[in-house]
Each structure stands twice: as structure tokens, then as C-alpha cells.
Short mmCIF file of C-alpha atoms and ligand atoms in Angstrom, two decimals:
data_model
loop_
_atom_site.label_atom_id
_atom_site.label_comp_id
_atom_site.label_asym_id
_atom_site.label_seq_id
_atom_site.Cartn_x
_atom_site.Cartn_y
_atom_site.Cartn_z
CA MET A 142 135.52 123.63 104.86
CA SER A 143 137.11 123.59 108.34
CA ARG A 144 140.90 123.72 108.61
CA ARG A 145 140.96 120.15 109.95
CA ARG A 146 138.86 118.75 107.09
CA ALA A 147 140.80 120.74 104.54
CA GLU A 148 144.12 119.36 105.83
CA ALA A 149 142.79 115.82 105.89
CA ALA A 150 141.62 116.17 102.28
CA ALA A 151 144.73 117.75 100.79
CA PRO A 152 147.48 120.14 101.80
CA THR A 153 146.40 123.70 101.15
CA GLY A 154 147.88 127.18 101.56
CA ALA A 155 150.99 127.19 103.74
CA ALA A 156 150.86 123.41 104.09
CA ALA A 157 150.89 123.06 100.32
CA MET A 158 153.92 125.38 100.12
CA ARG A 159 155.71 123.26 102.70
CA THR A 160 154.91 119.91 101.11
CA SER A 161 155.59 121.02 97.55
CA GLY A 162 158.78 122.82 98.42
CA GLY A 163 157.19 126.00 96.99
CA SER A 164 160.24 127.03 94.98
CA SER A 165 160.96 127.20 91.30
CA SER A 166 164.36 125.52 91.85
CA ARG A 167 162.64 122.40 93.22
CA ARG A 168 160.21 122.38 90.27
CA GLU A 169 163.13 122.77 87.89
CA PHE A 170 164.94 119.90 89.57
CA LEU A 171 161.91 117.64 89.23
CA THR A 172 161.40 118.65 85.60
CA ASN A 173 165.07 118.07 84.81
CA ALA A 174 164.99 114.70 86.56
CA ALA A 175 161.93 113.66 84.55
CA VAL A 176 163.54 114.77 81.27
CA ALA A 177 166.74 112.90 82.18
CA GLY A 178 164.70 109.78 82.93
CA ILE A 179 162.88 109.94 79.58
CA ALA A 180 166.17 110.51 77.78
CA THR A 181 167.69 107.43 79.49
CA LEU A 182 164.72 105.26 78.49
CA ALA A 183 164.92 106.54 74.91
CA ALA A 184 168.66 105.76 74.79
CA GLN A 185 168.04 102.25 76.13
CA GLU A 186 165.35 101.61 73.55
CA ALA A 187 167.58 102.98 70.78
CA ALA A 188 170.36 100.61 71.95
CA GLY A 189 167.94 97.66 71.81
CA GLN A 190 168.05 97.17 75.61
CA GLU A 191 164.99 96.29 77.66
CA PRO A 192 163.97 99.26 79.82
CA PRO A 193 164.14 98.38 83.53
CA ALA A 194 161.07 96.64 84.93
CA GLU A 195 158.46 98.95 86.40
CA PRO A 196 159.29 99.48 90.09
CA SER A 197 157.19 97.09 92.16
CA SER A 198 155.96 100.02 94.26
CA THR A 199 153.73 101.16 91.37
CA LYS A 200 152.03 97.77 90.94
CA LEU A 201 149.08 96.60 92.96
CA PRO A 202 147.95 93.07 93.73
CA PRO A 203 144.36 92.28 92.65
CA GLN A 204 142.02 94.49 94.69
CA PRO A 205 138.94 93.01 96.44
CA PRO A 206 135.56 94.34 95.28
CA ALA A 207 134.67 97.47 97.29
CA GLY A 208 132.11 96.85 100.01
CA ARG A 209 132.77 93.11 100.08
CA VAL A 210 135.69 92.91 102.50
CA PRO A 211 135.02 91.04 105.76
CA ILE A 212 135.22 93.49 108.68
CA CYS A 213 137.93 92.50 111.09
CA ALA A 214 140.19 93.77 113.87
CA ILE A 215 143.45 92.12 114.94
CA SER A 216 145.88 92.86 117.74
CA SER A 217 148.77 91.61 119.82
CA ASP A 218 148.12 88.93 122.45
CA ASN A 219 147.03 91.47 125.08
CA GLY A 220 144.27 93.02 122.95
CA LEU A 221 141.20 90.75 123.03
CA ALA A 222 139.07 93.56 124.48
CA ALA A 223 140.61 96.03 122.04
CA THR A 224 139.72 93.98 118.96
CA ARG A 225 136.19 93.38 120.24
CA ARG A 226 135.66 97.11 120.78
CA ALA A 227 137.26 98.05 117.48
CA TYR A 228 135.16 95.52 115.57
CA GLU A 229 131.90 96.71 117.17
CA LEU A 230 132.71 100.31 116.27
CA ILE A 231 133.78 99.53 112.69
CA ALA A 232 130.60 97.46 112.21
CA SER A 233 128.55 100.45 113.40
CA GLY A 234 130.18 102.67 110.79
CA VAL A 235 132.96 104.34 112.79
CA ASP A 236 136.16 105.08 110.89
CA PRO A 237 138.65 102.22 111.51
CA LEU A 238 141.24 104.67 112.92
CA ASP A 239 138.88 105.92 115.64
CA ALA A 240 137.74 102.34 116.24
CA VAL A 241 141.19 100.84 116.81
CA ILE A 242 142.22 103.79 119.03
CA ALA A 243 139.07 103.32 121.13
CA GLY A 244 139.99 99.64 121.47
CA VAL A 245 143.57 100.40 122.50
CA ASN A 246 142.36 103.03 125.00
CA LEU A 247 140.81 100.15 127.00
CA ILE A 248 144.27 98.59 127.42
CA GLU A 249 146.00 101.94 128.04
CA ASP A 250 143.48 102.60 130.84
CA ASP A 251 143.94 99.13 132.38
CA PRO A 252 146.44 99.31 135.30
CA GLU A 253 146.87 95.53 135.16
CA ASP A 254 148.62 95.69 131.77
CA ILE A 255 152.15 96.74 132.77
CA THR A 256 153.34 97.34 129.20
CA VAL A 257 151.01 100.12 128.06
CA GLY A 258 149.60 103.42 129.37
CA LEU A 259 148.57 103.66 133.04
CA GLY A 260 150.69 101.24 135.08
CA GLY A 261 153.25 100.70 132.31
CA LEU A 262 156.70 99.81 133.61
CA PRO A 263 158.86 102.93 134.03
CA ASN A 264 162.33 103.95 132.86
CA GLU A 265 165.38 103.33 135.03
CA GLU A 266 164.52 106.39 137.14
CA GLY A 267 160.99 105.17 137.89
CA VAL A 268 159.24 107.52 135.46
CA VAL A 269 156.71 106.11 132.96
CA GLU A 270 157.50 107.25 129.41
CA LEU A 271 155.07 106.26 126.66
CA ASP A 272 155.39 105.93 122.88
CA ALA A 273 152.52 105.59 120.38
CA ALA A 274 151.74 106.01 116.71
CA VAL A 275 148.59 105.91 114.60
CA MET A 276 148.20 105.63 110.83
CA HIS A 277 145.10 106.22 108.70
CA GLY A 278 145.06 104.21 105.48
CA PRO A 279 142.65 106.30 103.37
CA THR A 280 144.65 109.55 103.81
CA HIS A 281 148.06 107.89 104.40
CA ARG A 282 148.51 110.30 107.32
CA ALA A 283 150.31 109.37 110.51
CA GLY A 284 150.77 110.88 113.95
CA ALA A 285 153.05 109.82 116.81
CA VAL A 286 154.41 110.77 120.21
CA ALA A 287 157.51 109.48 121.95
CA ALA A 288 158.88 109.62 125.51
CA LEU A 289 155.61 111.22 126.62
CA GLN A 290 155.21 111.43 130.41
CA GLY A 291 152.06 111.82 132.48
CA ILE A 292 149.36 111.16 129.84
CA ARG A 293 147.74 107.73 129.95
CA ASN A 294 146.44 107.66 126.36
CA PRO A 295 149.38 108.45 124.07
CA SER A 296 147.44 106.99 121.12
CA ARG A 297 144.87 109.79 121.44
CA VAL A 298 147.63 112.40 121.52
CA ALA A 299 149.16 110.75 118.44
CA ARG A 300 145.79 111.08 116.65
CA LEU A 301 145.77 114.79 117.48
CA VAL A 302 149.27 115.15 116.03
CA LEU A 303 147.86 113.57 112.86
CA ARG A 304 144.74 115.75 112.79
CA GLU A 305 145.84 119.08 114.23
CA THR A 306 149.41 119.57 113.07
CA ASP A 307 151.56 119.49 109.99
CA HIS A 308 153.98 117.17 111.82
CA VAL A 309 154.15 113.41 112.30
CA LEU A 310 156.13 112.95 115.54
CA LEU A 311 156.33 115.00 118.75
CA VAL A 312 158.63 113.93 121.59
CA GLY A 313 159.21 114.47 125.30
CA ALA A 314 158.42 117.87 126.78
CA GLY A 315 157.03 119.13 123.45
CA ALA A 316 154.61 116.22 123.22
CA LEU A 317 153.44 116.85 126.80
CA LYS A 318 152.94 120.57 126.16
CA PHE A 319 150.92 119.71 123.06
CA ALA A 320 148.76 117.25 125.01
CA LEU A 321 148.13 119.74 127.84
CA ALA A 322 147.29 122.48 125.34
CA ASN A 323 144.66 120.13 123.94
CA GLY A 324 143.03 119.52 127.32
CA PHE A 325 144.63 116.22 128.37
CA GLN A 326 145.04 115.74 132.13
CA GLU A 327 148.51 115.04 133.53
CA GLU A 328 148.71 112.28 136.16
CA ASN A 329 151.20 109.94 137.81
CA LEU A 330 151.13 106.79 135.67
CA LEU A 331 153.23 104.72 138.08
CA THR A 332 150.87 102.34 139.90
CA GLU A 333 151.84 100.55 143.11
CA LYS A 334 152.32 97.34 141.13
CA SER A 335 154.67 98.89 138.55
CA ARG A 336 156.53 100.83 141.29
CA LYS A 337 157.18 97.59 143.21
CA ILE A 338 158.42 95.78 140.08
CA TRP A 339 160.75 98.70 139.27
CA LEU A 340 162.03 98.86 142.87
CA HIS A 341 162.71 95.13 142.88
CA TRP A 342 164.68 95.53 139.62
CA LYS A 343 166.81 98.24 141.27
CA GLN A 344 167.34 96.22 144.45
CA THR A 345 168.50 93.12 142.56
CA LEU A 346 170.37 94.75 139.66
CA SER A 347 173.89 94.54 141.00
CA ASP A 348 175.91 93.50 144.03
CA GLN A 349 178.23 96.47 143.37
CA ASP A 350 175.76 99.13 144.53
CA ASP A 351 174.14 100.02 147.84
CA TRP A 352 170.77 98.38 147.26
CA LEU A 353 170.33 95.11 149.11
CA PRO A 354 168.06 92.42 147.60
CA PRO A 355 165.00 91.74 149.74
CA PRO A 356 164.71 88.28 151.32
CA ALA A 357 162.99 86.01 148.76
CA ALA A 358 160.18 85.26 151.21
CA GLU A 359 159.29 88.96 151.33
CA VAL A 360 158.96 89.42 147.57
CA ASP A 361 155.35 90.08 146.57
CA PRO A 362 154.31 87.14 144.28
CA ASP A 363 152.69 89.69 141.99
CA VAL A 364 156.11 91.29 141.57
CA ALA A 365 158.06 88.02 141.35
CA LYS A 366 156.10 87.10 138.18
CA PHE A 367 157.74 89.95 136.31
CA PHE A 368 161.45 89.29 136.79
CA GLY A 369 163.24 90.09 133.56
CA ARG A 370 162.55 93.09 131.33
CA PRO A 371 159.21 92.81 129.51
CA THR A 372 158.88 94.53 126.12
CA GLY A 373 155.10 94.31 125.82
CA THR A 374 153.15 96.69 123.66
CA ILE A 375 149.76 96.74 121.99
CA HIS A 376 149.25 96.91 118.24
CA CYS A 377 145.71 96.92 116.80
CA ALA A 378 144.61 97.14 113.16
CA GLY A 379 141.12 97.22 111.66
CA ILE A 380 139.52 97.02 108.23
CA ASN A 381 135.98 98.01 107.21
CA ALA A 382 133.77 96.65 104.45
CA ALA A 383 135.16 99.22 102.01
CA GLY A 384 138.64 97.81 102.60
CA ASP A 385 139.90 100.89 104.45
CA ILE A 386 142.59 99.99 106.96
CA SER A 387 144.01 101.90 109.95
CA CYS A 388 146.15 100.92 112.89
CA VAL A 389 147.73 102.00 116.16
CA THR A 390 150.66 100.91 118.31
CA SER A 391 151.04 102.02 121.95
CA THR A 392 153.60 101.08 124.61
CA SER A 393 155.52 101.99 127.75
CA GLY A 394 158.52 100.55 125.91
CA LEU A 395 161.38 98.51 127.24
CA ALA A 396 161.08 98.24 131.02
CA PHE A 397 163.72 100.25 132.94
CA LYS A 398 165.08 101.82 129.74
CA LEU A 399 167.43 104.78 129.73
CA PRO A 400 165.37 107.97 130.07
CA GLY A 401 164.60 109.28 126.60
CA ARG A 402 164.94 105.89 124.90
CA VAL A 403 162.47 105.64 122.02
CA GLY A 404 161.54 102.21 120.66
CA ASP A 405 159.96 101.12 117.41
CA SER A 406 156.32 101.76 118.35
CA PRO A 407 156.12 105.48 117.43
CA ILE A 408 158.26 105.16 114.30
CA VAL A 409 156.21 104.93 111.12
CA GLY A 410 157.51 102.01 109.07
CA ALA A 411 158.80 100.21 112.18
CA GLY A 412 156.10 100.02 114.88
CA LEU A 413 153.36 100.21 112.28
CA TYR A 414 152.67 100.95 108.65
CA VAL A 415 149.62 100.98 106.36
CA ASP A 416 149.30 101.23 102.65
CA ASN A 417 145.56 101.36 102.13
CA GLN A 418 145.83 99.57 98.78
CA ILE A 419 147.94 96.74 100.21
CA GLY A 420 147.52 96.17 103.97
CA SER A 421 149.09 96.93 107.32
CA CYS A 422 151.69 95.61 109.71
CA GLY A 423 152.55 96.41 113.33
CA SER A 424 154.94 95.05 115.91
CA THR A 425 155.66 94.17 119.52
CA GLY A 426 158.90 92.95 121.05
CA ARG A 427 162.47 94.22 120.92
CA GLY A 428 162.14 97.66 119.37
CA GLU A 429 165.81 98.05 118.52
CA ALA A 430 165.72 94.95 116.27
CA ASN A 431 162.72 96.35 114.46
CA LEU A 432 164.17 99.85 114.11
CA GLN A 433 167.21 98.41 112.36
CA ASN A 434 164.99 96.66 109.80
CA LEU A 435 161.85 98.84 109.41
CA SER A 436 159.93 95.60 109.56
CA SER A 437 156.41 96.94 109.16
CA PHE A 438 157.19 98.90 106.01
CA ALA A 439 159.24 96.04 104.60
CA ALA A 440 156.46 93.50 105.28
CA VAL A 441 153.81 95.64 103.56
CA GLU A 442 156.12 96.00 100.57
CA LEU A 443 156.43 92.19 100.36
CA MET A 444 152.62 91.98 100.46
CA ARG A 445 152.57 94.48 97.58
CA GLY A 446 154.78 92.04 95.70
CA GLY A 447 152.14 89.32 96.19
CA LEU A 448 153.14 87.52 99.41
CA ALA A 449 150.37 86.55 101.82
CA PRO A 450 150.53 88.25 105.25
CA ARG A 451 152.00 85.15 106.94
CA GLU A 452 154.77 84.65 104.35
CA ALA A 453 155.58 88.37 104.27
CA GLY A 454 155.91 88.47 108.07
CA LEU A 455 158.06 85.33 108.31
CA THR A 456 160.35 86.57 105.52
CA ILE A 457 160.96 89.81 107.42
CA LEU A 458 161.62 87.99 110.69
CA ARG A 459 164.22 85.80 108.94
CA ARG A 460 165.86 89.02 107.73
CA VAL A 461 165.86 90.37 111.30
CA VAL A 462 167.60 87.17 112.45
CA GLU A 463 170.19 87.48 109.67
CA HIS A 464 170.91 91.07 110.71
CA THR A 465 171.24 90.29 114.43
CA GLU A 466 174.65 90.95 115.94
CA PRO A 467 176.42 88.04 117.65
CA ARG A 468 176.05 89.38 121.20
CA LEU A 469 172.26 88.91 120.82
CA LEU A 470 172.42 85.34 119.48
CA ASP A 471 172.40 82.10 121.45
CA GLN A 472 174.76 79.20 120.79
CA GLN A 473 172.54 77.93 117.97
CA GLY A 474 172.59 81.35 116.29
CA ARG A 475 169.05 82.22 117.35
CA PRO A 476 168.13 85.66 118.73
CA THR A 477 167.89 85.91 122.50
CA PHE A 478 164.93 88.29 122.09
CA ASN A 479 161.49 88.10 120.53
CA LEU A 480 159.88 90.23 117.85
CA GLN A 481 156.29 89.74 116.74
CA LEU A 482 154.45 91.16 113.72
CA TYR A 483 150.69 91.43 113.08
CA LEU A 484 149.69 91.68 109.43
CA LEU A 485 146.37 92.54 107.82
CA GLY A 486 145.78 92.29 104.07
CA LYS A 487 143.55 94.43 101.89
CA ASP A 488 141.23 91.42 101.45
CA GLY A 489 140.88 90.94 105.23
CA THR A 490 143.34 88.03 105.49
CA HIS A 491 145.61 88.29 108.53
CA ALA A 492 148.47 86.66 110.38
CA GLY A 493 150.61 86.93 113.47
CA VAL A 494 154.26 85.91 113.23
CA ALA A 495 156.95 85.70 115.90
CA ILE A 496 160.63 84.85 116.11
CA TRP A 497 159.90 82.74 119.20
CA GLY A 498 156.80 80.74 119.96
CA PRO A 499 154.49 79.70 121.27
CA ALA A 500 152.91 83.01 120.33
CA ARG A 501 149.43 84.13 119.47
CA TYR A 502 147.44 87.17 118.41
CA CYS A 503 143.85 88.35 118.80
CA VAL A 504 141.13 88.50 116.18
CA THR A 505 137.56 89.72 116.16
CA ASP A 506 135.49 89.16 113.02
CA ALA A 507 132.02 87.82 112.19
CA GLN A 508 133.03 84.51 113.84
CA GLY A 509 133.70 86.19 117.19
CA THR A 510 136.63 87.19 119.37
CA ARG A 511 139.49 84.75 119.87
CA HIS A 512 143.20 84.09 120.02
CA GLU A 513 144.82 82.54 116.96
CA PRO A 514 148.31 80.98 116.87
CA SER A 515 151.11 83.01 115.33
CA ALA A 516 153.51 81.37 112.88
CA THR A 517 156.98 81.17 114.42
CA LEU A 518 160.61 80.67 113.44
CA TYR A 519 161.57 78.83 116.65
CA GLU A 520 159.63 77.19 119.46
CA ARG A 521 160.63 77.35 123.11
CA ARG A 522 160.24 74.08 124.98
CA SER A 523 158.45 74.56 128.26
N1 LIG B 682 158.33 97.29 120.92
C1 LIG B 682 158.30 98.14 122.01
C2 LIG B 682 159.59 98.76 122.33
O1 LIG B 682 160.64 98.17 122.09
O2 LIG B 682 159.59 99.86 122.85
#
């Protein structure tokens, strides 16, 4: 068996030593903990007390019959082409992880999408820094890169971290070295369009610096559309007929961020999460709000407890609102930012949810490729 296949199947050799701890003291600790647990249960029974309920993490909702799950791919609003590609590949037998990454590569390669890959909006110094993560349901393995410069497909580098290393997350210069060692080509990801948007942001940021705002009549209309600080991202998840789920999240992150800022996208449990027996969740929007709530992990856990994707997502968004600090709330106590989640259940049911609407997400299934409305907590009036 090749090293790659062996690692995907189970940790072996040195990897097994690392994951098991490889020491008798750790084994003793686990044994002692188990004995202590049994002793506590025995004491509770002897005292006539009910033992605590089984932790919900060990229970599973009813599982769909294998081979009978409707194939489907879902994504954030900017991923119609990604879901179409992912669906076609899954339907032709490709593993859902490779299928959703191939779909997202279309968006990463598209210079018109200024939130992902080539042409993504840069950090405050004008340098594009990308974050991405991938997660494979059947093996529960994940790979991610953060603050990666010069490589247009961070999702492919993240897959290599998953496949070729014993790590989950590589960042910055280390992630770039890893990508170059694996044959990726370095390039300038700042397109003319994203450079002009960044320059306009600098010119209009403050009247206390030496940049003068350009006369309004001279502002390129293509640039004027993007005033503000977009937090776009792509998330894409796919499920095959066997019910195997995988997903990917890829982004250039918060526009004009501090160099080195890492958002939610490459953080497993925040930007994405899969439990192959339950479902998946991924996010777009204000990464900091998600990082403080690990929304994707939390939503999948609510699905484990029996909530449908839509209800699980809305419950987590309400929690995010409750946890939001006052400086980020409007006068009605509503967040001044958006956060969106995309949820896919083990039975192929799916939902998009957003703090602010109108919002929508993309779906490709046997009925075709389309946008569907996301459920929202609040609606903006246009
Ligand atoms: N959700 C993308 C980011 O905040 O970086």
C-alpha cells in the first residue's frame, strides 16, 4: 500500500505513535480514567441515582439507506458554476472532495470574483493573502492553509496538506514553501481591478493622511461598485449516492485586512465542518463572528441532536447575535455585519441561512442548477 493510501486508511508507524501518544503513561491515564468512570457509574447506581444520559455525541439520527441519497452540491451565492461542476463530477463517480474542489477552482481562477483566489481583494498593503480549508467526510480528515500568498488555488494546497502531511493547517511562508515544493506556480494575484479598488480604499480612508481622494467623476464605475469592505468567500459541499459528504471553503478574506489576519475559512469547525454520519456546514461573512462561535461545528452538532439543517443554522445565527459585542450592533440590537451558513444533511436535505437577507445560496441536484432563498433573521429594506 502506498504511503498516501496507508495514511488515508489509518495512522501507521510514526503517525500512529504521534496520534496515540505512544507512551505507557498516556495509556495508564486512559485506563485510570475509564476505571474511574465505571466506578462513578457503579456508585450512582448503588445510590439509586440515574446515571447521566448518554452524551448526545454518541447518538445518531436515523441514517438514510446507503445508495439511496439524492446526489447534490450546494454553495454560497457566488458558486453556481461550482455546484454544477461538483454535481457532474460526483454523478460520474468522482469522490465528493475532489468534486467540490474542482468546482471551487473555477471560482478561484475567475478574476471577476474579487473575494476568492486570483483577483481577490488584498490586505492593507496591497498583497493578496488567501485562506482555504477542505474536509473529507469518510476519513474525517481535514487540510487547510492560511495567509497564503501567490498561489491562486489555496483549496488544492489545502487538499495536499490533508493528503501528504500529518498536519491540518499550514500558514504564511510555510504554506507557500509547501505549495512550491509540490509544484505550484507562484504568481501575482492582484488584478488591475482589485488593485484599483484597493488604491481607492487607501485614497479615501482618511483626511488625516497624505492621500487625496480622486474627483468623483474620475472614479472607475467598476471600482465605485465595491465601496465598503466585502467579506465574500466560497463554500461548496457535495454528497454522493452513498451519503458521503465533503466540503471546501476558500477566500481572500476581509478586504484590506491587517497582514497576517486569518479569518474563519481555514479553521475547521468555523469555516467548515463535516461529520459524515450527520452532515456538513460552511460559512461566508464576518469571520471574526464565526471564529468566536465555531458555528459550523456547533450547527452540525445540533443536526446530530435531530434539528433540520435550516433550524440548526438559524439557531446558531441567533447565538452569534446574542454573543455580539455592543460596538457591532445597531440601535435595534442587530449586528452591523452579515454571516451566512450553508448546511447539508446526511439525507441530502440542505439550507442556507443568513443573519441579514435577502440572501440566497446555490444548489445543483437532479432538478438542475439554481439559486434558492436562504432563511434569514432580519431583512434589509431596499
Ligand atoms: N469569512 C471570510 C473571512 O472572514 O475571512
